[in-house]
Short mmCIF file of C-alpha atoms in Angstrom, two decimals:
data_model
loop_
_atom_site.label_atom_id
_atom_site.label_comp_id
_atom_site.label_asym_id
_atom_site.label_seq_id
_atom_site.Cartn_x
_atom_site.Cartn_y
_atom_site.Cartn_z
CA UNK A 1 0.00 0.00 0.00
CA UNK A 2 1.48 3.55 -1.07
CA UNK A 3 0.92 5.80 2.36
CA UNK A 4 1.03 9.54 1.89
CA UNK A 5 2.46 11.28 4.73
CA UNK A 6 -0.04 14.01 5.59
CA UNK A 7 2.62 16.79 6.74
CA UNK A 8 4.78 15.87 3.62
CA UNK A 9 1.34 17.36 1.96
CA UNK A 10 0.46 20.30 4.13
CA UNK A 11 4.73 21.57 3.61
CA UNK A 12 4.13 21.32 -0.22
CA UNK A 13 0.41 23.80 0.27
CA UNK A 14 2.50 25.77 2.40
CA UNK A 15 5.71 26.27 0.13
CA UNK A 16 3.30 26.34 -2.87
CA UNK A 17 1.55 29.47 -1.76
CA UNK A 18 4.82 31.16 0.23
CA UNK A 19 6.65 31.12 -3.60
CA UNK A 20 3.64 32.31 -5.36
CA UNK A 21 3.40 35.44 -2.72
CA UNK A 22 7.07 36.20 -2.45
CA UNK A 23 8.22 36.34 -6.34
CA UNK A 24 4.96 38.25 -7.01
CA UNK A 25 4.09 40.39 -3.77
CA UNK A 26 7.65 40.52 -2.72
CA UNK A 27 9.34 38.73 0.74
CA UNK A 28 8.93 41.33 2.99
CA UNK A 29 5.36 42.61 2.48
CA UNK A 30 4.32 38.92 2.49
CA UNK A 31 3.39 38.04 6.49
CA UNK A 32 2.72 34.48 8.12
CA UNK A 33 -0.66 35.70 8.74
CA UNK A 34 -1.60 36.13 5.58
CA UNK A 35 -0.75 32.77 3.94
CA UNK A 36 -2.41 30.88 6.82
CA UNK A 37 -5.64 32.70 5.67
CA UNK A 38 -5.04 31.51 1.99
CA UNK A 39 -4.51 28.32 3.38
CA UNK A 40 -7.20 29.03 5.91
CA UNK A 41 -4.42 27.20 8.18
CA UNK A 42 -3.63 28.85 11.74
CA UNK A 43 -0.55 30.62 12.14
CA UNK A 44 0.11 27.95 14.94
CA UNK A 45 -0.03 25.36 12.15
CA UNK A 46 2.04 26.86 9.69
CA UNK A 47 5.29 27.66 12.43
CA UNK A 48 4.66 24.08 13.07
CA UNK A 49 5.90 23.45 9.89
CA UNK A 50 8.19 26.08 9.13
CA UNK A 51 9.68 27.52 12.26
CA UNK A 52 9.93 31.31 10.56
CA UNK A 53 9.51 32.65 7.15
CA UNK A 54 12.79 32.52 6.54
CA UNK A 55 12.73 28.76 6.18
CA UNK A 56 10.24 28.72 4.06
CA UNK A 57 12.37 31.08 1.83
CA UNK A 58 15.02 28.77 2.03
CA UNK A 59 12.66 26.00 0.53
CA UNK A 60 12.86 28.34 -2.53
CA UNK A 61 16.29 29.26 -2.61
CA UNK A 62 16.76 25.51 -2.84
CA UNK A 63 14.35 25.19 -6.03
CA UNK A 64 16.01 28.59 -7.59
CA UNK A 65 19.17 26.43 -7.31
CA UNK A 66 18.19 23.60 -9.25
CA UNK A 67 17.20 25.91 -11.79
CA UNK A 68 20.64 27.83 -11.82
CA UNK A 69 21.80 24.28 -12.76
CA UNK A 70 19.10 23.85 -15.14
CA UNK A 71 19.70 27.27 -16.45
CA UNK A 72 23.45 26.84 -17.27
CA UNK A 73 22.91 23.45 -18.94
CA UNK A 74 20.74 24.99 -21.33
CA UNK A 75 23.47 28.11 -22.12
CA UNK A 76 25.69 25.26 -22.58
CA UNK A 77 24.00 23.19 -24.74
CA UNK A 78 23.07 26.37 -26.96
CA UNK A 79 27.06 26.98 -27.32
CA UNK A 80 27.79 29.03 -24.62
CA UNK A 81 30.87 27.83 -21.92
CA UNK A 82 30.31 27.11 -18.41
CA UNK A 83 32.07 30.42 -17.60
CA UNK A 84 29.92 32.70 -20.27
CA UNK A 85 27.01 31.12 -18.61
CA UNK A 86 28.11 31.73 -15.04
CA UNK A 87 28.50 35.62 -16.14
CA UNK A 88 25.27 35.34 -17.92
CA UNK A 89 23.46 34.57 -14.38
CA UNK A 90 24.89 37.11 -12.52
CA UNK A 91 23.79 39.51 -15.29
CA UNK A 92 20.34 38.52 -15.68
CA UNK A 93 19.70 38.89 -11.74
CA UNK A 94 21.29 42.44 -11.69
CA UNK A 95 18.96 43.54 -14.28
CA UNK A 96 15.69 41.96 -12.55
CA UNK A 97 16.67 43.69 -9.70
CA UNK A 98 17.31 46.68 -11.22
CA UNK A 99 13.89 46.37 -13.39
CA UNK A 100 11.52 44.45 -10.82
CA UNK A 101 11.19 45.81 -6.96
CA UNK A 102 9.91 42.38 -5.70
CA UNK A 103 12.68 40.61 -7.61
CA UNK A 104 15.23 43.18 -5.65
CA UNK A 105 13.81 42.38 -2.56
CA UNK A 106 12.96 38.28 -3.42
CA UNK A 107 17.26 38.36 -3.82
CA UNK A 108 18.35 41.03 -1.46
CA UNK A 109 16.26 38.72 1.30
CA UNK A 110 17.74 35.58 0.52
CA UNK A 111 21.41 37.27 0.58
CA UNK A 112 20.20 38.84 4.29
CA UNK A 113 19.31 35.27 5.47
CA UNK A 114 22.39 33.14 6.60
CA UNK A 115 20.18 30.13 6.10
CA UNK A 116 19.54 31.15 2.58
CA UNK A 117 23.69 32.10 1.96
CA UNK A 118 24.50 28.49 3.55
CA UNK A 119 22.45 26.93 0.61
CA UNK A 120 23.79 29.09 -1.70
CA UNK A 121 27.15 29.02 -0.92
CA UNK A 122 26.99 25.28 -0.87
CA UNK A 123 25.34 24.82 -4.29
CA UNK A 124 27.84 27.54 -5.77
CA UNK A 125 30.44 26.14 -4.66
CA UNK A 126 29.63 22.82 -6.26
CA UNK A 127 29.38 24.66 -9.46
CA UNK A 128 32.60 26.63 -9.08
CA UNK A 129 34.70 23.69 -8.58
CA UNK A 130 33.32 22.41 -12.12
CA UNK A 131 33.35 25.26 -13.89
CA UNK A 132 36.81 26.90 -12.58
CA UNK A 133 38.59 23.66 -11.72
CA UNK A 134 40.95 23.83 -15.02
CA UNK A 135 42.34 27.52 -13.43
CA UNK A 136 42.34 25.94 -9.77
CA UNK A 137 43.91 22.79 -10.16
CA UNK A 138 45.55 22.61 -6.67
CA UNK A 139 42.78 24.14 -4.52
CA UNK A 140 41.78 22.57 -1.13
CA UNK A 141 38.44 22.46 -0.22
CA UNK A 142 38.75 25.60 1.91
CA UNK A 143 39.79 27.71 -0.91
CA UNK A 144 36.57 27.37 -2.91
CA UNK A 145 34.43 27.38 0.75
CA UNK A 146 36.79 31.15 1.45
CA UNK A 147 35.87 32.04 -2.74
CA UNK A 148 32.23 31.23 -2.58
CA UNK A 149 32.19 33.84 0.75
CA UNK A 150 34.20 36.65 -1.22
CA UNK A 151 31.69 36.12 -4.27
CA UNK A 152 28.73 36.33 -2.54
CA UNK A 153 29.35 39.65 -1.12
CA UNK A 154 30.59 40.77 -4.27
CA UNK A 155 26.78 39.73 -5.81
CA UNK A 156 25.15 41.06 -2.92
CA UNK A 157 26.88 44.55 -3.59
CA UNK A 158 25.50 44.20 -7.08
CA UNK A 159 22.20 43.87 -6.58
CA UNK A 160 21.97 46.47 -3.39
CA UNK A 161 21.74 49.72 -5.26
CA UNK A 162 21.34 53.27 -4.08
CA UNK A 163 20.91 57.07 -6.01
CA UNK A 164 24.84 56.76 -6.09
CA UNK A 165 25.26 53.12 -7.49
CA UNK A 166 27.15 53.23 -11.24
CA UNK A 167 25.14 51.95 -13.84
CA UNK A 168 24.57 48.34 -14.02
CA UNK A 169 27.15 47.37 -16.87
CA UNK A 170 29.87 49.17 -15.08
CA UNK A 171 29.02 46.74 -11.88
CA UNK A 172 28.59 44.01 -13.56
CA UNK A 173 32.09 44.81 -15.25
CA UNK A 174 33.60 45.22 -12.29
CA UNK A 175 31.90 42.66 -10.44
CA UNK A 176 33.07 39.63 -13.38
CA UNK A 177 36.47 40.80 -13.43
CA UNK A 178 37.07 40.55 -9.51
CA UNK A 179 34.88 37.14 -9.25
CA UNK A 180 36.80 35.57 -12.39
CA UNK A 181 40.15 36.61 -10.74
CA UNK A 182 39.35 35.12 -7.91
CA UNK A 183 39.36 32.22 -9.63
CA UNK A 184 42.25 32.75 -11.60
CA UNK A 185 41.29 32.98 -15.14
CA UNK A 186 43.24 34.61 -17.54
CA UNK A 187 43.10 38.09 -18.33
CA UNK A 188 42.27 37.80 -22.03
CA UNK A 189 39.51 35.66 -21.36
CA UNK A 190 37.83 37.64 -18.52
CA UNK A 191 37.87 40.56 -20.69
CA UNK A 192 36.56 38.63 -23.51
CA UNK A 193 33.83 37.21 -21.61
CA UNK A 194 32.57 40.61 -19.82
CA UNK A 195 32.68 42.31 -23.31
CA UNK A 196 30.26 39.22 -24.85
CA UNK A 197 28.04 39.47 -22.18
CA UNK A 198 27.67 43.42 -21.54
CA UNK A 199 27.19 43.60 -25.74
CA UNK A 200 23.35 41.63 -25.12
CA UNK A 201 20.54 43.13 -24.54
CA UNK A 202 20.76 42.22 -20.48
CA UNK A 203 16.94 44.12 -19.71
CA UNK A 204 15.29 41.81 -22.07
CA UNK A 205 17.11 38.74 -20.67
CA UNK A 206 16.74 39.89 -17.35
CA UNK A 207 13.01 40.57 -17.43
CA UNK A 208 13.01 37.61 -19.76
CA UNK A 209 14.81 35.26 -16.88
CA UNK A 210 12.90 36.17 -14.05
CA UNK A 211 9.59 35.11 -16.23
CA UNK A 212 10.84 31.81 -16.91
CA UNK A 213 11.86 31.44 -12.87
CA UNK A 214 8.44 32.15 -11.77
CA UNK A 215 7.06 29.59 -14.66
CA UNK A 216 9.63 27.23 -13.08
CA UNK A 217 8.60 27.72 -9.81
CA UNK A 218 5.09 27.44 -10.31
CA UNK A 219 5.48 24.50 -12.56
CA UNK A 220 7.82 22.80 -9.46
CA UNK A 221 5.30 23.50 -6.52
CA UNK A 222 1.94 22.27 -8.57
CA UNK A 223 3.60 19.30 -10.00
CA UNK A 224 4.89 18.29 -6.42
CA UNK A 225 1.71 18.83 -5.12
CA UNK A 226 0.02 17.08 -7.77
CA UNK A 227 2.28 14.12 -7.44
CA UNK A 228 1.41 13.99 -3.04
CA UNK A 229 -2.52 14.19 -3.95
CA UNK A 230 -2.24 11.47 -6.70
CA UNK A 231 -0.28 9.22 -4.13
CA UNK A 232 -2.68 10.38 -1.84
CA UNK A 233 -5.82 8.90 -4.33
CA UNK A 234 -4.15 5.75 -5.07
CA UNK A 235 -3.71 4.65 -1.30
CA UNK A 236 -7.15 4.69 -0.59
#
């Protein structure tokens, strides 16, 4: 007999409607409060399953991962290198950010939460040992763990603007050459790279990006759902 576990359902309502209110209302006008009344759920019920809000942000920072990954196998496959498509990400968030308020505050959240940078962290560091590992050859473990910390501030600076922020290709420029150093790749190819990237139209792809990540995300949460509640159906 297939058993359904009946919390594994009530996390997947939960995350379901807490993605669907924080990439289109934005994380911090979205309260506890008012997902339990969507759910019509008590507040009670809902810490019960996620301690804070923050954790159930972290649920989505761990499905925005998967679609990084997702995201730079399909560069790839189009003809793009692992690197191009690593400066391609970074890109296409800065100009969400800079072209979407709840996008800006969806990313600036997840870089405030140290639950949300753990995940992060751990899942770009993963990447960066694949993708830089030909420049890196002799790197402990500790050097891409010390890397992933520099580069993370480095993204969080580019996507925390003010009235006296530079213009987004000049801090994305800057932002690629210091992150690709880091990892020691050569100066013609950095500069190569940034000029490819900053020469696309980076508004359309990053409007065009955070589209397909809210598609993604929606497609994720229903199809999990829909996957419990058919398990569900089939035990009885």
């Amino acid at each position: 007999m297939i058993r359904v576990d009946r919390t594994e359902l009530t996390r997947n309502e939960i995350i379901r409607v807490a993605a669907n209110r924080f990439l289109n209302d934005g994380y911090t006008k979205t309260t506890v409060a008012s997902m339990a009344k969507a759910l019509n759920m008590s507040t009670g019920n809902m810490t019960f399953h996620f301690p804070t809000k923050e954790h159930m942000l972290a649920e989505l920072v761990e499905i925005l991962c998967k679609y990084q990954w997702k995201l730079i196998e399909e560069e790839v496959k189009e003809g793009y290198s692992s690197i191009m498509a690593i400066c391609l990400e970074l890109l296409t968030i800065a100009s969400a950010c800079e072209q979407d308020e709840v996008a800006k505050d969806f990313f600036l959240s997840t870089y405030r939460s140290e639950l949300c940078m753990e995940l992060i962290r751990r899942n770009d560091k993963v990447r960066a040992k694949e993708v830089f590992k030909e420049y890196c050859p002799e790197w402990p473990e500790e050097y891409f763990s010390e890397a992933e910390t520099l580069v993370s501030g480095i993204e969080y600076a580019i996507f925390f603007t003010t009235s006296d922020s530079a213009p987004l290709d000049i801090r994305v420029a800057g932002a690629l050459r210091t992150i690709l150093s880091i990892y020691n790749v050569p100066k013609e190819i950095r500069d190569e790279k940034i000029r490819k990237v900053l020469s696309m139209n980076y508004q359309k792809l990053g409007l065009d990006t955070l589209k397909k990540f809210r598609e993604y995300v929606d497609h994720t949460t229903e199809q999990a759902l829909f996957n419990l509640l058919k398990r569900k159906q089939t035990a009885r």
